[in-house]
Short mmCIF file of C-alpha atoms in Angstrom, two decimals:
data_model
loop_
_atom_site.label_atom_id
_atom_site.label_comp_id
_atom_site.label_asym_id
_atom_site.label_seq_id
_atom_site.Cartn_x
_atom_site.Cartn_y
_atom_site.Cartn_z
CA MET Y 26 103.20 84.85 39.33
CA GLY Y 27 99.45 84.71 39.13
CA ARG Y 28 96.51 82.74 40.52
CA LEU Y 29 95.36 79.28 39.51
CA SER Y 30 91.95 77.65 39.45
CA GLN Y 31 91.04 75.30 42.30
CA HIS Y 32 91.44 71.93 40.55
CA PRO Y 33 94.87 70.74 39.35
CA GLY Y 34 93.95 70.47 35.68
CA GLY Y 35 92.19 73.83 35.55
CA GLU Y 36 92.64 76.83 33.29
CA ALA Y 37 95.17 79.32 34.58
CA ALA Y 38 93.84 82.73 35.57
CA PRO Y 39 95.23 86.09 34.38
CA THR Y 40 98.72 87.10 35.42
CA SER Y 41 100.54 90.39 35.70
CA ALA Y 42 102.12 91.92 32.60
CA PRO Y 43 105.66 90.87 31.63
CA ARG Y 44 108.52 92.90 33.02
CA PRO Y 45 109.60 95.69 30.66
CA GLY Y 46 112.75 95.29 28.62
CA LEU Y 47 112.77 91.49 28.54
CA ALA Y 48 111.58 91.09 24.95
CA PRO Y 49 112.08 93.04 21.73
CA ALA Y 50 109.26 95.21 20.43
CA GLY Y 51 106.71 93.11 18.53
CA PRO Y 52 105.70 89.49 19.05
CA ARG Y 53 108.55 87.76 17.20
CA TRP Y 54 112.21 87.79 18.11
CA GLU Y 55 114.92 87.82 15.47
CA GLN Y 56 117.25 84.82 15.50
CA TRP Y 57 120.25 86.96 16.46
CA GLN Y 58 118.32 88.27 19.48
CA LEU Y 59 117.53 84.73 20.63
CA ASP Y 60 121.12 83.63 20.10
CA ARG Y 61 122.51 86.58 22.05
CA ARG Y 62 120.07 86.14 24.94
CA ASN Y 63 120.69 82.40 25.18
CA ARG Y 64 124.47 82.84 25.11
CA ARG Y 65 124.21 85.45 27.86
CA LEU Y 66 121.97 83.37 30.10
CA GLY Y 67 123.85 80.15 29.40
CA HIS Y 68 127.18 81.74 30.27
CA ALA Y 69 126.00 83.67 33.36
CA GLY Y 70 125.99 80.71 35.75
CA VAL Y 71 129.27 79.36 34.41
CA ALA Y 72 130.91 82.78 34.84
CA ARG Y 73 129.79 82.99 38.49
CA ALA Y 74 131.17 79.50 39.15
CA GLN Y 75 134.48 80.41 37.47
CA ASP Y 76 134.87 83.43 39.77
CA ILE Y 77 134.13 81.34 42.87
CA LEU Y 78 136.59 78.61 41.90
CA ALA Y 79 139.33 81.06 40.93
CA ARG Y 80 139.13 82.73 44.35
CA ARG Y 81 138.67 79.56 46.38
CA TYR Y 82 141.58 77.65 44.86
CA ARG Y 83 143.72 80.67 43.97
CA LEU Y 84 143.73 79.77 40.30
CA GLU Y 85 145.76 81.97 38.00
CA CYS Y 86 142.86 83.00 35.73
CA ALA Y 87 139.22 82.44 34.77
CA ASP Y 88 140.33 80.14 31.94
CA ALA Y 89 141.92 77.79 34.47
CA ALA Y 90 138.67 77.74 36.44
CA PHE Y 91 136.72 76.97 33.27
CA GLU Y 92 139.04 74.07 32.39
CA LEU Y 93 138.55 72.69 35.90
CA LEU Y 94 134.76 72.89 35.50
CA LYS Y 95 134.86 71.33 32.04
CA SER Y 96 137.15 68.49 33.05
CA SER Y 97 135.05 67.58 36.09
CA SER Y 98 131.84 67.84 34.05
CA GLN Y 99 133.11 65.45 31.40
CA ARG Y 100 134.57 62.94 33.85
CA SER Y 101 131.35 62.89 35.89
CA ASN Y 102 128.92 62.94 32.95
CA VAL Y 103 127.19 65.99 34.44
CA LYS Y 104 126.19 68.93 32.27
CA LEU Y 105 128.54 71.92 32.54
CA HIS Y 106 125.77 74.35 33.54
CA THR Y 107 124.49 71.87 36.16
CA LEU Y 108 127.92 71.58 37.75
CA ALA Y 109 128.38 75.35 37.62
CA ASP Y 110 125.02 75.84 39.34
CA ALA Y 111 126.08 73.34 42.02
CA VAL Y 112 129.29 75.28 42.64
CA VAL Y 113 127.31 78.50 43.08
CA ARG Y 114 124.58 77.01 45.30
CA THR Y 115 126.58 74.63 47.51
CA PRO Y 116 128.37 75.90 50.63
CA ALA Y 117 132.15 75.79 50.26
CA PRO Y 118 134.15 72.91 51.75
CA ASP Y 119 136.04 73.55 54.95
CA ARG Y 120 139.36 75.25 54.39
CA ASP Y 121 142.08 72.69 53.58
CA ALA Y 122 139.56 69.81 53.78
CA THR Y 123 140.51 66.89 51.54
CA SER Y 124 136.84 65.96 51.13
CA TRP Y 125 134.00 68.38 50.35
CA PHE Y 126 131.32 66.18 51.96
CA PRO Y 127 132.98 63.97 54.60
CA GLY Y 128 130.80 61.11 55.83
CA ARG Y 129 128.14 61.62 53.15
CA ALA Y 130 125.66 58.73 52.99
CA ARG Y 131 125.07 57.17 49.58
CA PHE Y 132 121.92 55.50 48.27
CA GLY Y 133 120.85 53.83 45.04
CA PRO Y 134 118.43 55.60 42.68
CA PRO Y 135 114.73 55.46 43.58
CA ARG Y 136 112.35 53.30 41.58
CA LEU Y 137 110.61 54.76 38.54
CA PRO Y 138 107.79 52.25 37.97
CA GLY Y 139 105.98 54.20 35.24
CA LEU Y 140 109.03 54.76 33.03
CA ARG Y 141 110.51 52.48 30.38
CA LEU Y 142 114.22 52.32 31.14
CA GLU Y 143 116.82 49.97 29.77
CA ALA Y 144 118.82 47.90 32.21
CA GLY Y 145 121.57 49.94 33.79
CA ALA Y 146 120.00 53.29 32.83
CA ARG Y 147 118.46 54.15 36.20
CA ASP Y 148 121.35 56.46 37.11
CA SER Y 149 121.50 58.27 33.74
CA GLN Y 150 119.80 61.67 33.67
CA GLY Y 151 119.57 61.64 29.87
CA ALA Y 152 117.84 58.24 29.86
CA VAL Y 153 115.45 59.22 32.66
CA LEU Y 154 114.44 62.49 30.99
CA LYS Y 155 113.87 60.70 27.66
CA ALA Y 156 111.65 58.12 29.38
CA THR Y 157 109.85 60.86 31.31
CA LEU Y 158 108.97 62.69 28.11
CA HIS Y 159 107.73 59.44 26.52
CA ARG Y 160 105.54 58.82 29.58
CA LEU Y 161 104.09 62.34 29.39
CA LEU Y 162 103.23 62.03 25.70
CA THR Y 163 101.66 58.60 26.24
CA ILE Y 164 99.38 59.87 29.00
CA THR Y 165 98.38 63.08 27.22
CA GLN Y 166 98.17 61.52 23.72
CA THR Y 167 100.13 64.18 21.84
CA PRO Y 168 103.38 64.17 19.80
CA MET Y 169 104.64 67.48 21.20
CA GLY Y 170 106.28 68.01 24.59
CA ASN Y 171 109.31 69.12 26.52
CA VAL Y 172 111.22 68.72 29.77
CA GLN Y 173 112.76 71.65 31.65
CA LEU Y 174 115.12 71.61 34.61
CA ALA Y 175 115.46 74.30 37.25
CA ASP Y 176 118.81 75.94 37.90
CA SER Y 177 120.16 79.43 38.56
CA GLY Y 178 116.66 80.65 39.40
CA ARG Y 179 115.15 79.80 36.01
CA LEU Y 180 113.90 76.89 33.92
CA HIS Y 181 116.02 75.69 31.02
CA LEU Y 182 114.98 73.36 28.22
CA ALA Y 183 116.56 69.92 28.69
CA ARG Y 184 114.66 67.72 26.23
CA HIS Y 185 111.91 68.14 23.63
CA THR Y 186 110.11 66.48 20.75
CA GLY Y 187 107.78 67.70 18.01
CA LEU Y 188 108.63 71.39 18.57
CA ASN Y 189 110.39 73.56 16.00
CA LYS Y 190 113.61 75.54 16.34
CA TYR Y 191 111.98 78.91 16.99
CA PHE Y 192 110.03 77.43 19.91
CA THR Y 193 113.05 75.68 21.42
CA ASP Y 194 115.26 78.75 21.02
CA PHE Y 195 112.58 81.08 22.42
CA PHE Y 196 111.95 78.86 25.46
CA ALA Y 197 115.55 77.73 25.95
CA PHE Y 198 115.37 79.69 29.22
CA VAL Y 199 112.24 80.73 31.10
CA GLU Y 200 112.51 83.29 33.89
CA THR Y 201 109.31 85.35 33.54
CA PRO Y 202 105.82 84.51 34.88
CA THR Y 203 104.05 84.72 31.52
CA THR Y 204 104.22 81.01 30.62
CA VAL Y 205 102.22 78.00 31.76
CA CYS Y 206 105.37 76.20 32.96
CA ALA Y 207 106.36 79.16 35.15
CA LEU Y 208 102.86 79.29 36.65
CA ALA Y 209 102.90 75.57 37.40
CA ALA Y 210 106.36 75.87 38.96
CA SER Y 211 105.26 78.80 41.13
CA ALA Y 212 102.09 77.03 42.32
CA ARG Y 213 103.74 73.57 42.56
CA ARG Y 214 100.76 72.00 40.82
CA GLN Y 215 99.55 71.00 37.37
CA VAL Y 216 98.21 73.76 35.14
CA THR Y 217 96.28 73.50 31.87
CA VAL Y 218 95.96 76.25 29.30
CA ARG Y 219 93.00 75.07 27.27
CA ASP Y 220 93.45 77.55 24.39
CA VAL Y 221 96.73 79.37 23.92
CA ALA Y 222 95.16 81.77 21.42
CA THR Y 223 92.75 83.26 23.98
CA SER Y 224 94.43 82.62 27.35
CA SER Y 225 95.57 85.62 29.36
CA VAL Y 226 98.52 83.67 30.79
CA PHE Y 227 100.96 84.69 28.06
CA ASP Y 228 102.60 87.86 26.86
CA GLU Y 229 102.22 88.20 23.10
CA ALA Y 230 105.74 87.09 22.23
CA SER Y 231 105.32 83.85 24.21
CA ARG Y 232 101.85 83.26 22.76
CA GLN Y 233 103.11 83.59 19.19
CA ALA Y 234 106.12 81.35 19.89
CA ILE Y 235 103.73 78.59 20.98
CA LEU Y 236 101.13 79.09 18.24
CA GLN Y 237 103.67 79.15 15.41
CA THR Y 238 104.93 75.66 16.36
CA GLY Y 239 101.42 74.24 15.92
CA SER Y 240 100.31 74.15 19.56
CA ARG Y 241 96.89 75.46 20.62
CA ALA Y 242 96.87 74.09 24.18
CA ALA Y 243 99.40 73.16 26.85
CA HIS Y 244 99.61 71.30 30.13
CA SER Y 245 102.50 71.54 32.63
CA VAL Y 246 103.40 69.20 35.49
CA PRO Y 247 106.00 70.08 38.15
CA LEU Y 248 108.76 67.60 39.00
CA THR Y 249 108.91 67.90 42.79
CA SER Y 250 111.27 66.55 45.42
CA GLY Y 251 110.03 64.75 48.51
CA LYS Y 252 110.09 68.11 50.31
CA GLY Y 253 107.98 69.76 47.60
CA ARG Y 254 110.75 71.71 45.88
CA VAL Y 255 110.25 72.14 42.13
CA LEU Y 256 113.27 70.68 40.32
CA GLY Y 257 111.85 70.83 36.79
CA MET Y 258 108.76 70.72 34.61
CA ILE Y 259 107.26 68.47 31.96
CA SER Y 260 104.83 70.02 29.48
CA SER Y 261 102.65 68.63 26.73
CA HIS Y 262 101.48 70.65 23.70
CA HIS Y 263 98.35 69.92 21.71
CA GLU Y 264 97.28 70.76 18.17
CA ARG Y 265 93.72 71.64 19.22
CA PRO Y 266 92.17 73.38 22.25
CA LEU Y 267 91.70 71.06 25.22
CA THR Y 268 88.54 70.28 27.13
CA GLY Y 269 90.65 68.98 30.01
CA PHE Y 270 92.09 65.70 31.25
CA SER Y 271 90.38 62.88 33.11
CA ARG Y 272 91.08 62.29 36.78
CA PRO Y 273 93.08 59.08 36.01
CA GLN Y 274 95.25 61.07 33.55
CA LEU Y 275 95.87 63.82 36.10
CA THR Y 276 96.69 61.24 38.75
CA ALA Y 277 99.16 59.47 36.46
CA LEU Y 278 100.81 62.78 35.56
CA HIS Y 279 101.06 63.77 39.22
CA GLN Y 280 102.67 60.43 40.07
CA THR Y 281 105.15 60.85 37.23
CA GLY Y 282 106.06 64.32 38.48
CA THR Y 283 106.55 63.02 42.01
CA ASP Y 284 108.60 59.97 40.99
CA VAL Y 285 110.87 61.87 38.60
CA GLY Y 286 111.25 64.77 41.03
CA ARG Y 287 112.49 62.39 43.71
CA TRP Y 288 114.88 60.85 41.19
CA LEU Y 289 116.23 64.32 40.32
CA SER Y 290 116.74 64.99 44.02
CA TRP Y 291 118.68 61.72 44.30
CA HIS Y 292 120.71 62.62 41.22
CA TRP Y 293 121.70 65.94 42.78
CA ASP Y 294 122.56 64.41 46.17
CA THR Y 295 124.56 61.60 44.59
CA VAL Y 296 125.83 62.19 41.05
CA VAL Y 297 126.17 65.98 41.18
CA LEU Y 298 127.79 65.97 44.64
CA ASP Y 299 130.18 63.25 43.40
CA ALA Y 300 131.11 65.64 40.60
CA LEU Y 301 131.79 68.40 43.13
CA GLU Y 302 134.01 66.01 45.09
CA ARG Y 303 135.94 65.20 41.93
CA LEU Y 304 136.28 68.91 41.10
CA HIS Y 305 137.54 69.62 44.62
CA ALA Y 306 140.12 66.81 44.44
CA GLU Y 307 141.35 67.99 41.02
CA ALA Y 308 141.63 71.58 42.24
CA LEU Y 309 143.61 70.57 45.33
CA SER Y 310 145.91 68.42 43.20
CA ALA Y 311 146.52 71.32 40.81
CA CYS Y 312 147.32 73.65 43.71
CA ARG Y 313 150.06 71.41 45.11
#
């Protein structure tokens, strides 16, 4: 996806051109094009999960599989697309097993010392992502930023502030290398674009989507698990070109990315797998 400079807050180097056919001609997408693309990408993972569930549990139709997904998602307080991604990525339970993950060890959520969380909110993904974004904006001193989570081989926008509708619709899903967040995810390190207007990181459609929201610079920080896997990204946007961040700022951002990445790993291994267990139990009950 491209090369990065040697220090973690450095300017990203040029990347390859975007893949053909991924964007309409010209730098700006029409709203109907964004809506159609986002519906397609949003539904793709759910459709794959529906097919898997329909075959595995011998459900009568895709609609029955969707209702099973939706019910388990709501009962577990896990996003539908997150649960669908888990169904696709997780090996199937043993045939006729009453439990998907027998003997699974359970642990409490890891500490998040840099985040402001209300009592009892440490196991809530929504609360953690909100606090993560607040922490990012405090460190980088900007009112604009966003959080993305990784699933189905792409990044999807999970939370944002200070960014307009065209930006959030355009970057609802990111699967090409021509963005700073994709570069940071690929390299598993922080990346700064000091001036969006002149940086060679972006294709023209992405560049214009950022500039039109009032951002002239961006900084992305990967959210990494203990094993170094990128589970999401946090990115700040700035009204003026950046000269860079201080070492203490970069250190604080890195620590935030590490802490929140480990929390996301715990959330997957605990809350999301609990949701799969509930789905499995409901499916077996429906089959009887």
